[in-house]
Coordinates of C-alpha atoms in Angstrom, one line a residue:
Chain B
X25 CA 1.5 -55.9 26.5
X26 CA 4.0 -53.3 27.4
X27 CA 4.3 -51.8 30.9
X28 CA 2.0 -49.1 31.8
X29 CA 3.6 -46.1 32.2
X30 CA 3.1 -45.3 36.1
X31 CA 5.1 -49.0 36.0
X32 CA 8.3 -47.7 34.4
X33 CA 11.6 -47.1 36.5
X34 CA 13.7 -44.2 35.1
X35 CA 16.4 -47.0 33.6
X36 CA 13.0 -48.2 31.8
X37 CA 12.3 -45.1 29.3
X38 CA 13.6 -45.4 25.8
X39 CA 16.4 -43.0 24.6
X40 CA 14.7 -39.9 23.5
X41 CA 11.4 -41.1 25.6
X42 CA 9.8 -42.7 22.0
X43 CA 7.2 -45.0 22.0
X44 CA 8.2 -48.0 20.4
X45 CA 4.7 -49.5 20.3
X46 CA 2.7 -48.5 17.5
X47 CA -1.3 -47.3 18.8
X48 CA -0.5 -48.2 22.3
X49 CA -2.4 -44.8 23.3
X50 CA -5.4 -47.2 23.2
X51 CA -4.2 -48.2 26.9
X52 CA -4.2 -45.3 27.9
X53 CA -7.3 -44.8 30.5
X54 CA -8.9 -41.4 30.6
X55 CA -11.8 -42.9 32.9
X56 CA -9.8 -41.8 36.3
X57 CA -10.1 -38.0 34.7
X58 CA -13.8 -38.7 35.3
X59 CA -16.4 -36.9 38.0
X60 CA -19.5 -37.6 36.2
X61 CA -20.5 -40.7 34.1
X62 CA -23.7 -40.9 31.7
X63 CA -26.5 -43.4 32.6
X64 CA -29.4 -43.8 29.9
X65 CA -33.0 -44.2 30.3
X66 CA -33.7 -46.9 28.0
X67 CA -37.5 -46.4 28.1
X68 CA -36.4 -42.4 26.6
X69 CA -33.8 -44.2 24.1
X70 CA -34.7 -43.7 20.5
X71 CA -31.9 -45.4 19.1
X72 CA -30.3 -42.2 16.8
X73 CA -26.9 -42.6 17.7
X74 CA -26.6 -38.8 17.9
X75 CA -24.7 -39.3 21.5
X76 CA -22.3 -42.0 19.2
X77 CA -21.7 -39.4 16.6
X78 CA -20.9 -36.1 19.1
X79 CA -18.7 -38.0 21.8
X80 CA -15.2 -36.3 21.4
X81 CA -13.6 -39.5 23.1
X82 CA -15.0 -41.5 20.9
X83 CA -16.1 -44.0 23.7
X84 CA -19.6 -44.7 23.1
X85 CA -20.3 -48.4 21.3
X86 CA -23.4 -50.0 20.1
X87 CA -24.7 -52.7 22.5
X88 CA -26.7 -55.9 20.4
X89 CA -30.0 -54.5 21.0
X90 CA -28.9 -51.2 19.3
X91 CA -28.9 -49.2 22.2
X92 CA -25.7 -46.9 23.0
X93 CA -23.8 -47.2 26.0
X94 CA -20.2 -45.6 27.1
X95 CA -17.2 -47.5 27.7
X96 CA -15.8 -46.3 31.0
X97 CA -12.1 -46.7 30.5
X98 CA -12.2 -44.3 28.2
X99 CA -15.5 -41.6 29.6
X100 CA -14.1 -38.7 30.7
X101 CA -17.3 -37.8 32.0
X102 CA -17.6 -34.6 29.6
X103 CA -21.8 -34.4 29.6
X104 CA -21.4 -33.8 25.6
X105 CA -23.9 -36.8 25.0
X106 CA -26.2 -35.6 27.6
X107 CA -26.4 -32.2 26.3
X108 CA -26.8 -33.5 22.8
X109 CA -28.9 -36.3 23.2
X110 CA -32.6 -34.7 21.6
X111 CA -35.0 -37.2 24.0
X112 CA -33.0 -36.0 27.5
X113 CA -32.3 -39.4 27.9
X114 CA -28.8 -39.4 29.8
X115 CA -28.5 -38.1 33.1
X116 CA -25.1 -37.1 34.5
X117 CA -24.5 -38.7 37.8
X118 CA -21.7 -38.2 39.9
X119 CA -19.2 -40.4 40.5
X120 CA -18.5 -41.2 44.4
X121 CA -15.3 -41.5 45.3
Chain P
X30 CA 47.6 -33.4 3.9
X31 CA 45.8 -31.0 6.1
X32 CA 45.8 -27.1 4.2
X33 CA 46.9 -23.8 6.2
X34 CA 44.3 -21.4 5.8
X35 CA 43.6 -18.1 6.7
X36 CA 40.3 -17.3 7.7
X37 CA 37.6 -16.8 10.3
X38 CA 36.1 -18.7 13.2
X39 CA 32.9 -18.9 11.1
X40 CA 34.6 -20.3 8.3
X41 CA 36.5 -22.6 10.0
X42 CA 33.1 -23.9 11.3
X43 CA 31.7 -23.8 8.1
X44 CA 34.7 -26.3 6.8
X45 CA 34.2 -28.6 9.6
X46 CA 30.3 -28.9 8.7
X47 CA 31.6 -29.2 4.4
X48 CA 34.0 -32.0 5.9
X49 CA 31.0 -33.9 8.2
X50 CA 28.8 -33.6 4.9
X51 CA 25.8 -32.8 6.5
X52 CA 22.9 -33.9 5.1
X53 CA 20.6 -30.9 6.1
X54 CA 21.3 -26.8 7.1
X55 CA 18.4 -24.8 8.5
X56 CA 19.6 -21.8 9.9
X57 CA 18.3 -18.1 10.1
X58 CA 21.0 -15.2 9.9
X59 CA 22.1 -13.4 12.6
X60 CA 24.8 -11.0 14.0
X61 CA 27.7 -12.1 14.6
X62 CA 26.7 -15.5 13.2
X63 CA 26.2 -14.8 9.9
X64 CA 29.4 -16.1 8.2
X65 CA 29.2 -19.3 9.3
X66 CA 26.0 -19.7 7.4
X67 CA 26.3 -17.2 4.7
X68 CA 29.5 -19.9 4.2
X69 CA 27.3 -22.3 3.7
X70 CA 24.4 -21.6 2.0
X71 CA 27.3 -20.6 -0.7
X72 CA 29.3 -24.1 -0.5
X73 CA 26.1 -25.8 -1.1
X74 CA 24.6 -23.5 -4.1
X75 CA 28.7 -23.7 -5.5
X76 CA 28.2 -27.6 -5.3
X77 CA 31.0 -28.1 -2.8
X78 CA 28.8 -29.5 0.0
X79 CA 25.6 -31.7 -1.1
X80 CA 23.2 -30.8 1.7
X81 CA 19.5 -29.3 1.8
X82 CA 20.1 -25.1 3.0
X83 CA 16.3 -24.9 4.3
X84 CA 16.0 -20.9 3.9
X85 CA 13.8 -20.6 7.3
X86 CA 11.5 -17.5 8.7
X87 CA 13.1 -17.6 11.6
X88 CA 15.5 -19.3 14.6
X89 CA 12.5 -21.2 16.0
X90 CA 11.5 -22.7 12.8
X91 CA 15.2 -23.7 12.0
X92 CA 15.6 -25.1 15.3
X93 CA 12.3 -26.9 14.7
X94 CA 13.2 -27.8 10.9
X95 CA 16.3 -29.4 12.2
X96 CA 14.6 -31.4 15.0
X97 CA 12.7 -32.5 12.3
X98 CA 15.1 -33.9 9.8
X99 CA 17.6 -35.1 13.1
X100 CA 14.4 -37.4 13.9
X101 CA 14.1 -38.9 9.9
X102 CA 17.8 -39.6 10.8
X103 CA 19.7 -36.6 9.0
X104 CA 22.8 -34.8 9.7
X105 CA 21.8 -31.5 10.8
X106 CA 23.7 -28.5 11.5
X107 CA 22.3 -25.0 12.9
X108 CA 23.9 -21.9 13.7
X109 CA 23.0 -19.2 15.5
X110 CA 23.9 -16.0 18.2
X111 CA 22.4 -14.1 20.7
X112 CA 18.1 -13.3 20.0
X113 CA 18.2 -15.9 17.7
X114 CA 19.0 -18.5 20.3
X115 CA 16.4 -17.1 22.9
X116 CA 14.1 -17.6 19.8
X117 CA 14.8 -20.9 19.7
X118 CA 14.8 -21.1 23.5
X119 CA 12.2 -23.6 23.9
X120 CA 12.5 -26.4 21.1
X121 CA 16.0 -26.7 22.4
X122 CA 14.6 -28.9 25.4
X123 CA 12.9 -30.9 23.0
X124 CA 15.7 -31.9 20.8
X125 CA 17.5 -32.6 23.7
X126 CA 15.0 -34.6 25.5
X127 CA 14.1 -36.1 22.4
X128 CA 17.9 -37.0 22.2
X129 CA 18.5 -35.8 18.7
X130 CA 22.4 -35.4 17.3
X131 CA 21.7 -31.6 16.1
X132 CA 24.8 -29.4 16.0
X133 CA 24.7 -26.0 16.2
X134 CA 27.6 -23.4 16.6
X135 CA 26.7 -20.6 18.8
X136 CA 28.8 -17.3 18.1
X137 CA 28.0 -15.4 21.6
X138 CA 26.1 -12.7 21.8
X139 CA 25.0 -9.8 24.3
X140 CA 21.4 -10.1 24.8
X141 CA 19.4 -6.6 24.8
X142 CA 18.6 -4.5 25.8
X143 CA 19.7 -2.2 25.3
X144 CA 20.4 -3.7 21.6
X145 CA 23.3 -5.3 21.3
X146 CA 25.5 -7.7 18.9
X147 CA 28.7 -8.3 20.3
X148 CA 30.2 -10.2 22.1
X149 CA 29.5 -11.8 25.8
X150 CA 28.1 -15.4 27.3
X151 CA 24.7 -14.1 28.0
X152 CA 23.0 -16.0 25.7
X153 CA 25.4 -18.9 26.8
X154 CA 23.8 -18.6 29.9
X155 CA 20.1 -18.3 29.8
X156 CA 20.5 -21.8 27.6
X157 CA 22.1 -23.4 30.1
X158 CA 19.5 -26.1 31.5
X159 CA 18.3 -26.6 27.8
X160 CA 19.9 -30.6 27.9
X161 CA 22.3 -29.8 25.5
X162 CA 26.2 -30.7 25.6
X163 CA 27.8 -27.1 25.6
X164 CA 31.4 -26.4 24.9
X165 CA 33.7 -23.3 23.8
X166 CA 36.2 -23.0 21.3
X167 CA 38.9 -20.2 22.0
X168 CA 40.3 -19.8 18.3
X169 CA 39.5 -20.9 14.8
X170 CA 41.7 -24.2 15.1
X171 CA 39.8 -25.2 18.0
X172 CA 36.2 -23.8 16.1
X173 CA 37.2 -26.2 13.3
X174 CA 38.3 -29.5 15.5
X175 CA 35.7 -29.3 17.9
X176 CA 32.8 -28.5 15.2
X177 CA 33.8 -32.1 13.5
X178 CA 34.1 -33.9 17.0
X179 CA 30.8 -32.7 17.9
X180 CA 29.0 -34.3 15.2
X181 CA 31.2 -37.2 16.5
X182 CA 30.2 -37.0 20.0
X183 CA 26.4 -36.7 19.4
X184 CA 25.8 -39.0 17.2
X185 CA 27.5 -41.9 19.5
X186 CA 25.5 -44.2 20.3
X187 CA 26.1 -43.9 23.8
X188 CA 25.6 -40.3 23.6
X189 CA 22.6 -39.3 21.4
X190 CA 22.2 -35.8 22.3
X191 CA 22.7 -32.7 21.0
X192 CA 26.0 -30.5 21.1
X193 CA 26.3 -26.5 21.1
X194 CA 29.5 -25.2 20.1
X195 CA 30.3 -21.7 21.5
X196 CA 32.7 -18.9 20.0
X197 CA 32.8 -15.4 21.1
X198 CA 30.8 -13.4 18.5
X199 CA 33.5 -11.2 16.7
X200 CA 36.3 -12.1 18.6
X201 CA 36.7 -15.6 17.4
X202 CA 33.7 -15.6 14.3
X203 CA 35.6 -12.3 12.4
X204 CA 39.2 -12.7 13.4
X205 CA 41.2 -14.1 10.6
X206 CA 43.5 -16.3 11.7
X207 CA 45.7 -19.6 10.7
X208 CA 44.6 -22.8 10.8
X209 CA 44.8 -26.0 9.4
X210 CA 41.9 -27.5 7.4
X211 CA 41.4 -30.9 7.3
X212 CA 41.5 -32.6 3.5
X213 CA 38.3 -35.1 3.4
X214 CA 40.6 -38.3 2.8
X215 CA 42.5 -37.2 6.0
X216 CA 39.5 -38.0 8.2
X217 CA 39.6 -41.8 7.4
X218 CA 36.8 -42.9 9.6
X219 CA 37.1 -40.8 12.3
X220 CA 33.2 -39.7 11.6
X221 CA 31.2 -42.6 10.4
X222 CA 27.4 -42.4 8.5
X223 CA 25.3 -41.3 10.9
X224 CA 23.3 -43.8 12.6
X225 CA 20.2 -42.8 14.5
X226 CA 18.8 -45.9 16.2
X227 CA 15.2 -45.1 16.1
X228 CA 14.6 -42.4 13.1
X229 CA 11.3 -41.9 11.8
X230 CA 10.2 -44.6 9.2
X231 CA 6.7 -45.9 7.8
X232 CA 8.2 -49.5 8.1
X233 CA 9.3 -49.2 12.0
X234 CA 6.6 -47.1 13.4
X235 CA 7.9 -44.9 16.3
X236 CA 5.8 -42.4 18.6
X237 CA 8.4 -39.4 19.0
X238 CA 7.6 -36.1 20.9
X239 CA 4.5 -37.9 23.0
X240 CA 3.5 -36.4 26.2
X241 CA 4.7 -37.5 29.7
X242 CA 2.0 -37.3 32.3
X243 CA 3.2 -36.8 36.3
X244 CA 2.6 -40.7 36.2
X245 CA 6.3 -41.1 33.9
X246 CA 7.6 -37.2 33.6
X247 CA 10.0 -37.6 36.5
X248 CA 11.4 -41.2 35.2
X249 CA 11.9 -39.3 31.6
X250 CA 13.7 -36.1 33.3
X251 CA 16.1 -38.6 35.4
X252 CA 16.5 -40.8 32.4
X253 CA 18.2 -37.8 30.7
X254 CA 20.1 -36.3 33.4
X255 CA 21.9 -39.3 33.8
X256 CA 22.6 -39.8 30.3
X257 CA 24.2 -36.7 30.0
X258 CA 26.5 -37.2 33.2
X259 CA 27.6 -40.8 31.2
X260 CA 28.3 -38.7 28.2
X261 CA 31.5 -37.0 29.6
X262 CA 33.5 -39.9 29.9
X263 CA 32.9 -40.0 25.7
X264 CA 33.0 -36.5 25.4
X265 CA 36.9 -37.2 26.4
X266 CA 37.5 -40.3 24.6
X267 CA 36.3 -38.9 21.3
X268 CA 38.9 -35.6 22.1
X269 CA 41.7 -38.2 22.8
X270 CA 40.9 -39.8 19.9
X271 CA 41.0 -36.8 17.6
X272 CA 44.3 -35.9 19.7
X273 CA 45.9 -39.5 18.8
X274 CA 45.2 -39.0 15.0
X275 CA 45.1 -35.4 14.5
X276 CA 47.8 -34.3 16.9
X277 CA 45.7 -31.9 19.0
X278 CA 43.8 -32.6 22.1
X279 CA 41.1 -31.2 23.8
X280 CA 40.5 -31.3 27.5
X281 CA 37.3 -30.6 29.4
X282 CA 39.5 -28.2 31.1
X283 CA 42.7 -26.9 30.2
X284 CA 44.8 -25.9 33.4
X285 CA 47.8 -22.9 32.8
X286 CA 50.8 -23.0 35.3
X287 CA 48.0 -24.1 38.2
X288 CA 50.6 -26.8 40.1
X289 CA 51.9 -24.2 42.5
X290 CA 49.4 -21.8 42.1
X291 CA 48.1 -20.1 45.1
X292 CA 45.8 -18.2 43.2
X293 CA 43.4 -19.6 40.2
X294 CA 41.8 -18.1 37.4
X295 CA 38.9 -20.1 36.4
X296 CA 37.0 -18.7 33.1
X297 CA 35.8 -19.7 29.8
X298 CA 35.7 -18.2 26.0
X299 CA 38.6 -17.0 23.9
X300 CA 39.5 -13.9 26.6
X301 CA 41.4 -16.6 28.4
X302 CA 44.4 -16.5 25.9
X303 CA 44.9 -12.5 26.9
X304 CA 44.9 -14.2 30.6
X305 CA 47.4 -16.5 30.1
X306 CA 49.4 -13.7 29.4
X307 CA 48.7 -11.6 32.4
X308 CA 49.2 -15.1 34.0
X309 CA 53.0 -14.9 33.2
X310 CA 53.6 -10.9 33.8
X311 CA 52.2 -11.4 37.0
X312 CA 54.1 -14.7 37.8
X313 CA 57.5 -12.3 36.9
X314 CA 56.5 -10.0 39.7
X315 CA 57.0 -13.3 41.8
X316 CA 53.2 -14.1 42.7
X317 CA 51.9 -17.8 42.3
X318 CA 49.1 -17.3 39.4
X319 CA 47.8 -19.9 37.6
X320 CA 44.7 -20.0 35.1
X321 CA 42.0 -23.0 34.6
X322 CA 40.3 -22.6 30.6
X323 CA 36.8 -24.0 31.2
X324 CA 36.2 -26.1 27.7
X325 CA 33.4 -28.1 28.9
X326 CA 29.9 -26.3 30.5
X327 CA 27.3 -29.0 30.1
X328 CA 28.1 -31.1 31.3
X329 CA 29.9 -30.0 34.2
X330 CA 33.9 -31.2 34.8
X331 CA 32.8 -31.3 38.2
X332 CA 36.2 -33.7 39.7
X333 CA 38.5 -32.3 37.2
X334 CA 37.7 -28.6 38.7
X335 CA 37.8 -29.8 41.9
X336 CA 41.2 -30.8 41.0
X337 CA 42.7 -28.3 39.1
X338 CA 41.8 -25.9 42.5
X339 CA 42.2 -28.3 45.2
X340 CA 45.4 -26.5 46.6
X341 CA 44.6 -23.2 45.5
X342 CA 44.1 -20.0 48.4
X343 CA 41.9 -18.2 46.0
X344 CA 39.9 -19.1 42.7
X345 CA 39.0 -15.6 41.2
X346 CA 36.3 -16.6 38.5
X347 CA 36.1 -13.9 35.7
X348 CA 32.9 -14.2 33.2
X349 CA 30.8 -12.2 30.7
X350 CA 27.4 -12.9 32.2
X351 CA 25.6 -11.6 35.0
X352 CA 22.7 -13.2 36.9
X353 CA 20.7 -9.6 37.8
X354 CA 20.0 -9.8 41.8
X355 CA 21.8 -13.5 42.2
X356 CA 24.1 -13.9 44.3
X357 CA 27.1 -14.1 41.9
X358 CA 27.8 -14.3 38.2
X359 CA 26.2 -18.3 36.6
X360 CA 29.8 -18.8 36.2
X361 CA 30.7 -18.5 39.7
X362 CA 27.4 -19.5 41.0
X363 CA 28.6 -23.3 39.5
X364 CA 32.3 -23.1 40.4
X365 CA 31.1 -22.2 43.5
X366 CA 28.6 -25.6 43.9
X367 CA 31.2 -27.4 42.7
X368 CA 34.1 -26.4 45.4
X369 CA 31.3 -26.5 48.7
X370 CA 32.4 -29.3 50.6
X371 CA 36.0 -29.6 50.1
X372 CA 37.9 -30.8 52.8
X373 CA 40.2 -27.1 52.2
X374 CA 37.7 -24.9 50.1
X375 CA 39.8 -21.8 48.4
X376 CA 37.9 -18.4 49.2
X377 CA 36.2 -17.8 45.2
X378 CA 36.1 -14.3 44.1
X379 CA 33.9 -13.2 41.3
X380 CA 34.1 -10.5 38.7
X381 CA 32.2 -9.7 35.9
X382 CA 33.4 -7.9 32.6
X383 CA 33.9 -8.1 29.1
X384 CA 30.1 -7.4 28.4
X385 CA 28.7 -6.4 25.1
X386 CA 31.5 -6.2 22.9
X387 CA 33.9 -4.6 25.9
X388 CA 36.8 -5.6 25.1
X389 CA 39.5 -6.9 27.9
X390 CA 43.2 -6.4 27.9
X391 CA 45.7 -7.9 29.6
X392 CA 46.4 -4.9 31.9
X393 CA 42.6 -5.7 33.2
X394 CA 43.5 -9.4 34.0
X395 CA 46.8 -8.4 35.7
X396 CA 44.5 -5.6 37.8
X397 CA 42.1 -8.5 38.4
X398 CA 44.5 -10.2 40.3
X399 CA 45.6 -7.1 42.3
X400 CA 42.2 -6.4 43.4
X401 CA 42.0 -10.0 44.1
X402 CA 44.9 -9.7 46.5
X403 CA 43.6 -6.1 48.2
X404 CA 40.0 -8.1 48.8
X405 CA 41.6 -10.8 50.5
X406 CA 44.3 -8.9 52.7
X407 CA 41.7 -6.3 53.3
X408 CA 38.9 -8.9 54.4
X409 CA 36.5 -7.3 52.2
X410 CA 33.4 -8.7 52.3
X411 CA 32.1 -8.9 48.4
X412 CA 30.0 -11.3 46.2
X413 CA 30.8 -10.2 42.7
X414 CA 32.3 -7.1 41.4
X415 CA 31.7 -5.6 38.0
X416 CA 35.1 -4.5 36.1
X417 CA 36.6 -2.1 33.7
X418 CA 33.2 -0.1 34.0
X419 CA 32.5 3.7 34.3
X420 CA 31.8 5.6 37.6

């Protein structure tokens, strides 16, 4: 895997600062942008996926029970799920620093 | 063999693009700019040139058309003057930073207001920081050479970055003058295919144009800054080059009777062949005059400035641009920079003239000089002062 960008020295960057790494922006972590994460009730959870279907990220997977979780790396923290989800059953907590 | 013509600056760009057979021409017209492309679009609908003419709405979608087809690996040309280059103002850093081989021939233009077309460096100067690699031509020989050896230059390899040709609107895009035209064969192989190491293709996937978070923004900005510094010493190779096969060479600077010179001229743009001339009527009246032609802007001939004025009393740096409530003309303002810190610094004087079409005679540059003189035996204290204006 190529360097992370924070890792690159100025004699580092391609000519024309391309990307010569085809879908690399999958490294990219937008988890540190982040003041809030979602935590679900599982006894509320219903199962609809509605929170899979609205996050903008998209960072929320299917766990093997079925139930939806997010992926942190990724979790901006944006409450969309929350807001969206139709049995209240993610609660924003804030994230201590 | 090589043609004498007579013709325009414009023209004699619009040759020099036939000759490089570029691939693609997105340009918007514009006074006093006009020619170069109105040239074109008629060489390529006359079948003399074999290019795509993209008729665009405007400077910032020809600007942005030609990043485009620079990126798929193309060879683009662009022209423009004046407005149309502020229009274009802020794609220019990103085919720079981008480090895309666009040409473009800039005819300079006042900016307004008030409304303006004619001539001045203006527009020259609010591009300035834009990345690109920025020289003048002074005549429609040089418009002609220097168009060719840009496509040259920014398409090396080693270079990869745009290049902005300057003439003075109207006083070197409408004169008619003589100058020699180069026959295709001529060129041998002085301008290979273009070669764009990393153009846009389904097979190589590339990410062009991405965003650079503060994490990797500074690394990106140094990255360029000093790959534009590295690209002078190919800037003058390629001009040596063209001087060994062709016969005429360029020079980031071009020095006039500056050996014994106690006092320097420093300026840029086609005015400087009127000051040559005053050069030698003043020199017959037994003062020490000498005049540097700045060829090169970006980047800077920092050392070869420094010296060409080294043992100078004076430098007296004459432009058409002002910098409203700096401290002296952008001109000045660098010559200045670039003089701090010598061991014997000359005292620089600064004037200002020749803007919006005003024309400048010879009688102006020889009065130049005098005032020069009065500041310094008089001690007057001055930054810049404007010349050959009313009241």
């Amino acid at each position: 895997m190529a360097k992370k960008d924070f890792e690159l020295t100025w004699q580092e960057i391609p000519v024309g600062n391309i990307v010569l790494e085809p879908g690399n922006a999958a490294e990219y972590r937008t988890g540190d942008w982040r003041s809030q994460r979602p935590v679900v009730d599982r006894s509320k959870c219903v199962k609809c996926g509605i929170c899979f279907s609205f996050c903008p990220e998209p960072c929320i997977v299917k766990d093997e029970e079925g139930y939806y979780e997010a992926e942190l790396y990724y979790c901006k923290g944006c409450g969309i799920c929350a807001y969206e989800c139709p049995k209240g059953a993610i609660t924003m907590v804030q994230e201590e620093h | 063999m090589a043609r004498r013509v007579g013709a325009e600056g414009s023209f004699a760009v619009a040759d020099a693009v036939r000759l490089a057979d570029v691939d693609v021409v997105a340009a918007y017209p514009i006074t006093p700019q006009t020619h170069v492309v109105e040239r074109l679009s008629e060489m390529v609908a006359e079948g003399e040139l074999n290019a795509n003419y993209m008729y665009v709405e405007s400077e910032h979608s020809a600007i942005s058309a030609c990043l485009g087809a620079a990126a798929v690996g193309a060879r683009t040309f662009t022209s423009t003057a004046g407005q149309g280059l502020e229009l274009m103002h802020e794609v220019l850093y990103l085919v720079s930073s981008m480090r895309l081989p666009v040409v473009m021939a800039v005819s300079d233009r006042a900016l307004s207001g008030p409304l303006n077309v004619w001539g001045d460096h203006s527009d020259v100067m609010a591009v300035r920081d834009v990345g690109w690699i920025q020289y003048f031509v002074e005549n429609a020989q040089e418009a002609h050479d220097l168009t060719l050896c840009a496509f040259r230059i920014a398409e090396d390899p080693h270079v990869l970055f745009p290049v902005m040709v300057h003439m003075d609107g109207f006083h070197v895009s409408h004169v008619v003058e003589p100058y020699f035209v180069f026959e295709r064969d001529e060129l041998g192989d002085f301008l290979p295919a273009p070669q764009y190491p990393y153009p846009l293709d389904p097979n190589r996937p590339v990410t062009m144009g991405a965003f650079g978070p503060p994490a990797v923004y500074a690394e990106c900005r140094k990255a360029q800054d000093v790959a534009i510094n590295r690209a002078y010493g190919k800037i003058v190779e390629v001009w040596e080059e063209f001087g060994r096969r062709f016969g005429r060479t360029y020079r980031p600077l071009e020095t006039y009777k500056t050996e014994d010179a106690e006092t320097v001229l420093v300026a840029i743009g086609s005015f400087n062949q009127m000051a040559a001339v005053a050069v030698d009527r003043v020199r017959e009246k037994g003062r020490k005059v000498g005049l540097v032609r700045l060829r090169l802007w970006r980047p800077f001939p920092l050392q070869a400035l420094r010296e060409a004025v080294q043992n100078a009393r004076e430098v007296i740096v004459f432009e058409r641009a002002m910098t409203y409530g700096g401290s002296a003309g952008p001109l000045c303002t660098e010559v200045k920079s670039a003089l701090y810190g010598l061991n014997t610094m000359p005292r620089v004087l600064n004037f200002i003239g020749g803007l919006g079409g005003r024309d400048m005679s010879v009688r102006h540059y020889e009065a130049m000089f005098d005032r020069a003189r009065e500041i310094v035996d008089k001690g007057i204290e001055l930054q810049y002062e404007t010349i050959g204006v009313r009241g």
